[in-house]
Coordinates of C-alpha atoms in Angstrom, one line a residue:
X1 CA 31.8 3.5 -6.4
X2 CA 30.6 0.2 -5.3
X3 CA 27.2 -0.6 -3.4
X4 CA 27.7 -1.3 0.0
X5 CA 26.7 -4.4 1.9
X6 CA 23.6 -4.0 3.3
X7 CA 24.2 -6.0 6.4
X8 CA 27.5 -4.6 7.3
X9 CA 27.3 -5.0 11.0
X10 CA 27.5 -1.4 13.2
X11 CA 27.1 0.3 10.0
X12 CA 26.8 3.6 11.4
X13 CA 25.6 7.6 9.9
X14 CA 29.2 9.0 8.8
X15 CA 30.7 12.2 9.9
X16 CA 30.4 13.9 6.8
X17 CA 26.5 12.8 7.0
X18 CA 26.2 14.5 9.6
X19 CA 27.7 17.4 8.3
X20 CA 25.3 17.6 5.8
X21 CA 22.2 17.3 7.8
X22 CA 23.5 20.8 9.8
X23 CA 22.8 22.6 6.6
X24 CA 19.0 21.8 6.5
X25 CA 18.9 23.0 10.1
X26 CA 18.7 26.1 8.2
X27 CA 16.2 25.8 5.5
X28 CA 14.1 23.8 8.1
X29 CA 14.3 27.0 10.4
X30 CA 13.7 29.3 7.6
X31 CA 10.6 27.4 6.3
X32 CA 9.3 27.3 10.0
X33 CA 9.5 30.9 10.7
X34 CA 8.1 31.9 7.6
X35 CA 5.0 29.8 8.4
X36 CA 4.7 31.0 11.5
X37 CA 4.4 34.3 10.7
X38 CA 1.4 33.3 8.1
X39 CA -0.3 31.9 10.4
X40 CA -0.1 34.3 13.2
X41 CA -1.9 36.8 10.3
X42 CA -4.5 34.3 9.8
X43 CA -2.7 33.8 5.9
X44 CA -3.7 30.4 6.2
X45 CA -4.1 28.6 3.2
X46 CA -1.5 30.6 1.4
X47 CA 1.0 30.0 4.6
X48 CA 0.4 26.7 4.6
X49 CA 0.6 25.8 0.9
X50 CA 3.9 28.1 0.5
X51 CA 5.3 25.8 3.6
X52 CA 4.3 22.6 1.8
X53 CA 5.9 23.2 -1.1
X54 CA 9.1 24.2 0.2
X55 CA 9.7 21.9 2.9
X56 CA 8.9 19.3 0.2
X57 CA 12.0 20.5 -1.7
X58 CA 14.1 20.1 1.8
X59 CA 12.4 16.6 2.6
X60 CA 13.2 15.1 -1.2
X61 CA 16.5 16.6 -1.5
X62 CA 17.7 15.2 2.1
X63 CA 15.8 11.8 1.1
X64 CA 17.6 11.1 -2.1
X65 CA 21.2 12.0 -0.5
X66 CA 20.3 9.5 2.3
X67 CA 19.4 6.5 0.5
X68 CA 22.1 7.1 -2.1
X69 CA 24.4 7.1 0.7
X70 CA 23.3 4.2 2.2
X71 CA 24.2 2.2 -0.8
X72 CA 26.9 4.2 -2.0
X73 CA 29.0 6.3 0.1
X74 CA 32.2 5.6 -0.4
X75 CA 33.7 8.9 1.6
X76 CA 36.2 9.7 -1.4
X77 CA 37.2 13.3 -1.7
X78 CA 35.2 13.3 -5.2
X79 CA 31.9 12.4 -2.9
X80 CA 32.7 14.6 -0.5
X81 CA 33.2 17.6 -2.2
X82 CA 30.0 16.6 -4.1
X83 CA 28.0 16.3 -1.3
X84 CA 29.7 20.0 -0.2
X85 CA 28.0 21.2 -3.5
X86 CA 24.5 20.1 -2.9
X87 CA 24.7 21.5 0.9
X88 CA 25.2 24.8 -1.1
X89 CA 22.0 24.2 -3.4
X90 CA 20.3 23.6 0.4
X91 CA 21.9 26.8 1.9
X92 CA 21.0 28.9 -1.0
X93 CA 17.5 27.3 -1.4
X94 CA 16.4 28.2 2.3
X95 CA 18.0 31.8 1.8
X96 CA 14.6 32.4 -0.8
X97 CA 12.3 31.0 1.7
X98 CA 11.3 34.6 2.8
X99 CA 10.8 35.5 -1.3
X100 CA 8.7 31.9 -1.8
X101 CA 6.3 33.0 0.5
X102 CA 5.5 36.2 -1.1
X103 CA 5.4 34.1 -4.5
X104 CA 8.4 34.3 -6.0
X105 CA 10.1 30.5 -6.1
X106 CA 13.3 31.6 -8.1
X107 CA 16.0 31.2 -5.8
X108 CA 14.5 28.1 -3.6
X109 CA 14.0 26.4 -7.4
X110 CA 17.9 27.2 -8.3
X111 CA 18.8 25.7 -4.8
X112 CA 17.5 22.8 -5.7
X113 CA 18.5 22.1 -9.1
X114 CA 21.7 22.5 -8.1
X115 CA 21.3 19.6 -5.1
X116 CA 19.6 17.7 -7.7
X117 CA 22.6 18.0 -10.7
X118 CA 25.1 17.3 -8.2
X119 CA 22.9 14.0 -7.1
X120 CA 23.1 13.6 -11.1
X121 CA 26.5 13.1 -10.8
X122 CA 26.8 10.7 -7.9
X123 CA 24.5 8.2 -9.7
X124 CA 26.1 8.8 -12.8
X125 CA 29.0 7.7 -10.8
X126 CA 27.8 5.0 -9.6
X127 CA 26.6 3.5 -13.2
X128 CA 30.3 3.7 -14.3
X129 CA 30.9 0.7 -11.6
X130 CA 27.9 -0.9 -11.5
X131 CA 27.4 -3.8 -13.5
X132 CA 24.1 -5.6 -14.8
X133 CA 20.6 -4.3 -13.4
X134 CA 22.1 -2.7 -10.8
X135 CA 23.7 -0.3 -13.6
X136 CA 20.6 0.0 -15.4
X137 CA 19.1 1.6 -12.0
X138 CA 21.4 3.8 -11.3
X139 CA 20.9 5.2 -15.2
X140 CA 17.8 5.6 -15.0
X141 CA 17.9 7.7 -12.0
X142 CA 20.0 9.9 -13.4
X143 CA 18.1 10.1 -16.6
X144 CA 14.7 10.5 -14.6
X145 CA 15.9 13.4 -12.1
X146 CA 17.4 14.7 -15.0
X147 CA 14.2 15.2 -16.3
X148 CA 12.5 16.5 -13.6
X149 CA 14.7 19.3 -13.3
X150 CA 13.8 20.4 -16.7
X151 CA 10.4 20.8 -15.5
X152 CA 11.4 22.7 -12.3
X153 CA 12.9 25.5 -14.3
X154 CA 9.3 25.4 -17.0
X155 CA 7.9 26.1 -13.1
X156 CA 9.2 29.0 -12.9
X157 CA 8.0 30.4 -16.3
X158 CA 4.0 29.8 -14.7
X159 CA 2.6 33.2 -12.9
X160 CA 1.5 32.9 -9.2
X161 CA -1.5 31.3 -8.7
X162 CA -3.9 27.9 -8.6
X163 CA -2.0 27.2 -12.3
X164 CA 1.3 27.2 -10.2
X165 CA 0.1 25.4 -7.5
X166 CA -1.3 22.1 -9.9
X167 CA 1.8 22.6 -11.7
X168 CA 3.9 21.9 -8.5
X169 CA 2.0 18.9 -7.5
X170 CA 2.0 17.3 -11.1
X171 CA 6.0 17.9 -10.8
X172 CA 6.5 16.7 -7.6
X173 CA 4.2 13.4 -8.4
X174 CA 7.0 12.9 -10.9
X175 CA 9.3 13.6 -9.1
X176 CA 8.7 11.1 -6.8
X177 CA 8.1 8.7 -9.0
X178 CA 11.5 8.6 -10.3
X179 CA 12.7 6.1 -7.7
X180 CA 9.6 3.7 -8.4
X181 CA 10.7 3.7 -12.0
X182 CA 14.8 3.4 -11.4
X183 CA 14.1 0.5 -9.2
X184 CA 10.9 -1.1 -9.8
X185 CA 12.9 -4.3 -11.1
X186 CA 16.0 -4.1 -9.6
X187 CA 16.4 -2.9 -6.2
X188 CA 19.3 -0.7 -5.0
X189 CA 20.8 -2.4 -1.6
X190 CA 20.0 -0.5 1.5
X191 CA 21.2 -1.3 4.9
X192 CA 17.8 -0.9 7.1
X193 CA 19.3 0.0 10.0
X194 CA 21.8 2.4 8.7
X195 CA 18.9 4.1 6.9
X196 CA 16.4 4.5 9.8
X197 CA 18.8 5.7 12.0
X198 CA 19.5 8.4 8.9
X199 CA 15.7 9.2 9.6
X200 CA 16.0 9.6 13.1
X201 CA 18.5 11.8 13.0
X202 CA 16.5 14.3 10.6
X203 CA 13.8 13.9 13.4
X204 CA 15.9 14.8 16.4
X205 CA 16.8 17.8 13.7
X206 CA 13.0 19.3 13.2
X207 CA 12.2 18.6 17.2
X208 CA 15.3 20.1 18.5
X209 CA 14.1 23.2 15.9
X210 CA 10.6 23.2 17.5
X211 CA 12.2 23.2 20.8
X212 CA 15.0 26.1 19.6
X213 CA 12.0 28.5 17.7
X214 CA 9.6 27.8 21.2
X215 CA 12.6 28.9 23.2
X216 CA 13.8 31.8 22.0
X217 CA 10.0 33.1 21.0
X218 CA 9.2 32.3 24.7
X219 CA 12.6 34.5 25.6
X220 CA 11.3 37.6 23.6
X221 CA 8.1 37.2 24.7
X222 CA 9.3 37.3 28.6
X223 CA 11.4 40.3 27.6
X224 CA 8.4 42.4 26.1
X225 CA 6.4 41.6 29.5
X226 CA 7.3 42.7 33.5
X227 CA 4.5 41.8 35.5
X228 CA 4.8 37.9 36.9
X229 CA 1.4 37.3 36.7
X230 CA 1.8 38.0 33.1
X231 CA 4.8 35.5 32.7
X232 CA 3.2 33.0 34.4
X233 CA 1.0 31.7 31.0
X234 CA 4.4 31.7 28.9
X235 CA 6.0 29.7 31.9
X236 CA 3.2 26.8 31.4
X237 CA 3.5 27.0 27.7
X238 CA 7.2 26.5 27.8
X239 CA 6.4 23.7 30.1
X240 CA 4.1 22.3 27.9
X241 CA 6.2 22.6 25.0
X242 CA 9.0 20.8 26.9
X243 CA 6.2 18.1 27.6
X244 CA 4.5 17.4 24.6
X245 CA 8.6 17.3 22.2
X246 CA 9.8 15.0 24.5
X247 CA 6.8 12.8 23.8
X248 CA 6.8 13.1 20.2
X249 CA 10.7 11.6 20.5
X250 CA 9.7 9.3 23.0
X251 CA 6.5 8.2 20.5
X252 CA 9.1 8.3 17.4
X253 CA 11.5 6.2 18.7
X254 CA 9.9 3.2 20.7
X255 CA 9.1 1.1 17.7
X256 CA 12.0 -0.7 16.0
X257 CA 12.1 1.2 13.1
X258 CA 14.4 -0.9 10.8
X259 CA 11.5 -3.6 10.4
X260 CA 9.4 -1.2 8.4
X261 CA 11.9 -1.1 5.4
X262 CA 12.0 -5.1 4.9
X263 CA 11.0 -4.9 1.3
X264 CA 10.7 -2.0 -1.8
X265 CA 7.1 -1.6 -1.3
X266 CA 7.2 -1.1 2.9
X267 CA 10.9 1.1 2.2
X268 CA 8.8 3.5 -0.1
X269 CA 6.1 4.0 2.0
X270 CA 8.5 4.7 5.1
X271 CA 10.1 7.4 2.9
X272 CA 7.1 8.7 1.4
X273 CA 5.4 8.9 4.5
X274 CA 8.2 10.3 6.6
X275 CA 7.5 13.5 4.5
X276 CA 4.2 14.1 6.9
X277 CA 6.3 13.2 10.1
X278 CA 9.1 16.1 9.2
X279 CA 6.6 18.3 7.8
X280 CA 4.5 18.2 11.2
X281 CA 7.5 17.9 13.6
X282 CA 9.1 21.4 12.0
X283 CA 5.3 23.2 11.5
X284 CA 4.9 22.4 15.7
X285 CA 7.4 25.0 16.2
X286 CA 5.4 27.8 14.6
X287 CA 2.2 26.9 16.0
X288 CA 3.5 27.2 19.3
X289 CA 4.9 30.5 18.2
X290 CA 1.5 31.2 17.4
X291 CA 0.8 30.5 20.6
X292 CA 2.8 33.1 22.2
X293 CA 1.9 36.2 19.8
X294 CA -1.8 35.5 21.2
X295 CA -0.9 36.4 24.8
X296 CA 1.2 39.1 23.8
X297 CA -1.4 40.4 21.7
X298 CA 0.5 40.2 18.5
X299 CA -2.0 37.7 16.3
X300 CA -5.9 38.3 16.9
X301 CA -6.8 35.1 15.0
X302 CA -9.2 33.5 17.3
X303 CA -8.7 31.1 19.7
X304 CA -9.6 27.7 18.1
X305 CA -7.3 28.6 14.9
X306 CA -4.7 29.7 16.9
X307 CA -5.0 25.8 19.1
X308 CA -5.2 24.0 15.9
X309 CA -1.8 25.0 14.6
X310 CA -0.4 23.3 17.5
X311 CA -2.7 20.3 17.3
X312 CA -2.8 19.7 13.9
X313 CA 1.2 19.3 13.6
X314 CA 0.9 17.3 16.7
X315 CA -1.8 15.6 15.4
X316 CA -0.5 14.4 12.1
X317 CA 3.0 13.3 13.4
X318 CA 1.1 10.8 15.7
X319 CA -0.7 9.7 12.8
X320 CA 2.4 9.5 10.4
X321 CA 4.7 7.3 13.2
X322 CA 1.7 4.7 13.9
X323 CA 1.2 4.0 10.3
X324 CA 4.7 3.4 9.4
X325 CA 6.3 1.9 12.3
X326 CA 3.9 1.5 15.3
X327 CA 1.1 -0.1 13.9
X328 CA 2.7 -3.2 12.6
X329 CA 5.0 -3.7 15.5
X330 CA 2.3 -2.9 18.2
X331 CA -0.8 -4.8 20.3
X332 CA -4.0 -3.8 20.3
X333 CA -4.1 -1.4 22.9
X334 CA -1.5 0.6 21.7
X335 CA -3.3 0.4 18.1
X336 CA -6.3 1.7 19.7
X337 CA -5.1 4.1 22.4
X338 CA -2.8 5.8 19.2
X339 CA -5.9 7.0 17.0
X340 CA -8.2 7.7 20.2
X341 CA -4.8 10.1 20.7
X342 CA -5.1 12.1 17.8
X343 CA -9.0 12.4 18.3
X344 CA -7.9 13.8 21.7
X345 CA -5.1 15.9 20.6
X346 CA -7.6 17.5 17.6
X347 CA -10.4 18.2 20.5
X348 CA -8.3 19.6 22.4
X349 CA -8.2 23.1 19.9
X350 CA -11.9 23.0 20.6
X351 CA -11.4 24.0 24.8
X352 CA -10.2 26.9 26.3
X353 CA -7.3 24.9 28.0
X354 CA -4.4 25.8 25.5
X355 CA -2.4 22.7 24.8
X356 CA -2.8 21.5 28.6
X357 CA -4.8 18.4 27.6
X358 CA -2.5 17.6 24.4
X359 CA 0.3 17.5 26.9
X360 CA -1.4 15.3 29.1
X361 CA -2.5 12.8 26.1
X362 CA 0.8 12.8 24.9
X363 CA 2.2 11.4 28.1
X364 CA -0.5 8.7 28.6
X365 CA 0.6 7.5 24.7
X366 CA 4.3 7.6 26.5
X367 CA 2.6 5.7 29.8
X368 CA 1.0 3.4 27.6
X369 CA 3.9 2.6 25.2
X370 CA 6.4 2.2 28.4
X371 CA 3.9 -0.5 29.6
X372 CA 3.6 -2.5 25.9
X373 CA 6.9 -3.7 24.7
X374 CA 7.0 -3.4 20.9
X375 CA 5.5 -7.3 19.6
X376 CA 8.2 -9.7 19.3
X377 CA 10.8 -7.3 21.1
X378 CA 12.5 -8.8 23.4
X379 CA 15.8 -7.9 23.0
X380 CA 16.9 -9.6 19.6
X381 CA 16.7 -6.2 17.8
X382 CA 18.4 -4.7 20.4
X383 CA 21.9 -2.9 18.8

């Protein structure tokens, strides 16, 4: 198990890659639907909490995977059937996302150790060929995740509660921190274009869910309903949704992602950040959901809550995309008309118009950013 060459040209996401992102269709969709039935019973902090520390367990899993892989992956029947292993932990993981929600964090925790051991393994692997610092890293990934997992299982010794919830977020600060202290002084290699195109691929997955959830809510809902003048409001909302999705992956995907991972400090705050982007991509889904179970009658939060659990999502994804790629790779209209966005998108949960002016804010970002070309674009990053 060698490193790869980070600038292999037309290094590409493998088949077996994609494979494994399938799996976390699942637990995405799981975590999703859960939330959206919090938040249409106005369970709101204890919704959204559940649904942040679960999808952190799906984001952190699928991260480590991916940047192993991008230095790593040597498509061996050993690292496949690996790989086959930890899209078990991920299958079993999402199969407690109903119980997680309700408190109990036993079977998403067992899910995930066993992605993590199995990522054990691989960089155990890995040490075995590496030589030098590069060897050193890979042990001390091992050793630190490792660690971590010891922790996860104390986790589930700790009753339900605030205690629980600090406990979570001093584990996963460690957990995190695992790759600063594997690599802080010697870097694993990481091909930048390979890796962002692994990222976009995960985005394309927690859209295509938002679009997927929206659809076949918006289905039921026309099912439940006869008269047309009834229909006509879930028509515009599934209008709307189509509107404001296709924005997001036209927003997502102008900048030239691959320049934002040019060093370790930039690469961990493309990761690190990316955690908001999925996070507010999948939680979109349910607030539309949200959404529909208003005009059906089915969720009597009011209305502003019900509009900020489609802005907010919307709202922080915009957010997440400029800092990590847009900002740095943008002019200053774009860097202005991007945070004047947000405020728009956020104001919008304050007016009895439903997500009419989001959707129009989101395609004058899309008009704007069709009119800037990306600074210092001009066709030299092209691929």
């Amino acid at each position: 198990m060698l490193p790869r060459d980070p600038s292999q040209p037309h290094r590409a996401a493998s088949s077996l890659e994609l494979f494994f992102d399938l799996v976390f269709v699942v637990a995405v969709s799981a975590a999703s639907a859960q939330l959206h039935h919090a938040l249409s019973h106005g369970d709101f902090v204890h919704g959204i909490t559940s649904y942040a520390m679960l999808f952190f367990a799906i984001w952190w899993a699928w991260m480590n995977f991916t940047w192993f892989a991008t230095s790593f992956d040597t498509d061996d029947w050993l690292y496949r059937l690996t790989t086959i292993i930890q899209m078990g932990g991920v299958l079993v993981l999402a199969a407690g996302v109903p119980q997680a929600f309700e408190g109990n964090f036993t079977l998403p925790v067992i899910g995930y150790i066993v992605m993590r051991v199995a990522m054990i393994t691989q960089w155990l692997r890995a040490s075995r060929a590496a030589e030098g610092p590069l060897r050193t890293a890979a042990v001390r990934y091992a050793v630190g995740i490792a660690t971590v997992q010891v922790l996860w299982i104390a986790f589930l010794l700790i009753p339900s509660g605030p205690l629980q919830l600090i406990a979570f977020v001093v584990f996963a600060l460690i957990e995190i921190g695992v790759p600063v202290f594997a690599e802080y002084r010697h870097q694993t290699p990481w091909h930048p274009h390979h890796i962002t195109e692994r990222y976009g691929l995960f985005t394309l997955i927690v859209l295509g869910e938002s679009l997927l959830a929206s659809a076949n809510a918006i289905i039921k809902a026309i099912d439940e309903l006869d008269d047309a003048e009834s229909l006509a409001p879930l028509i515009a909302i599934s209008a709307l949704t189509l509107i404001v999705t296709a924005s997001l992956w036209w927003i997502y995907f102008w900048p030239p992602h691959h320049r934002a991972i040019t060093s370790f400090r930039r690469s961990l705050r493309y990761g690190y950040s990316h955690y908001f982007v999925f996070a507010a991509a999948a939680a979109f889904s349910a607030g539309i959901e949200v959404q529909l179970d208003m005009l059906t009658h089915e969720s009597h939060i009011s209305p502003t809550a019900a509009s900020l659990t489609v802005s907010i999502p919307i709202a922080l994804f915009l957010l997440g995309i400029w800092w990590i790629a847009i900002r740095d790779n943008a002019d200053r209209i774009v860097n202005a008309v991007m945070p004047i966005g947000v405020a728009l998108v956020l104001l919008d949960a304050f007016l009895p118009t439903s997500i009419a002016i989001t959707a129009l804010v989101m395609v004058a970002i899309v008009v704007v950013l069709v009119w800037r070309q990306p600074t210092g674009d001009e066709g030299a990053d092209a691929e």
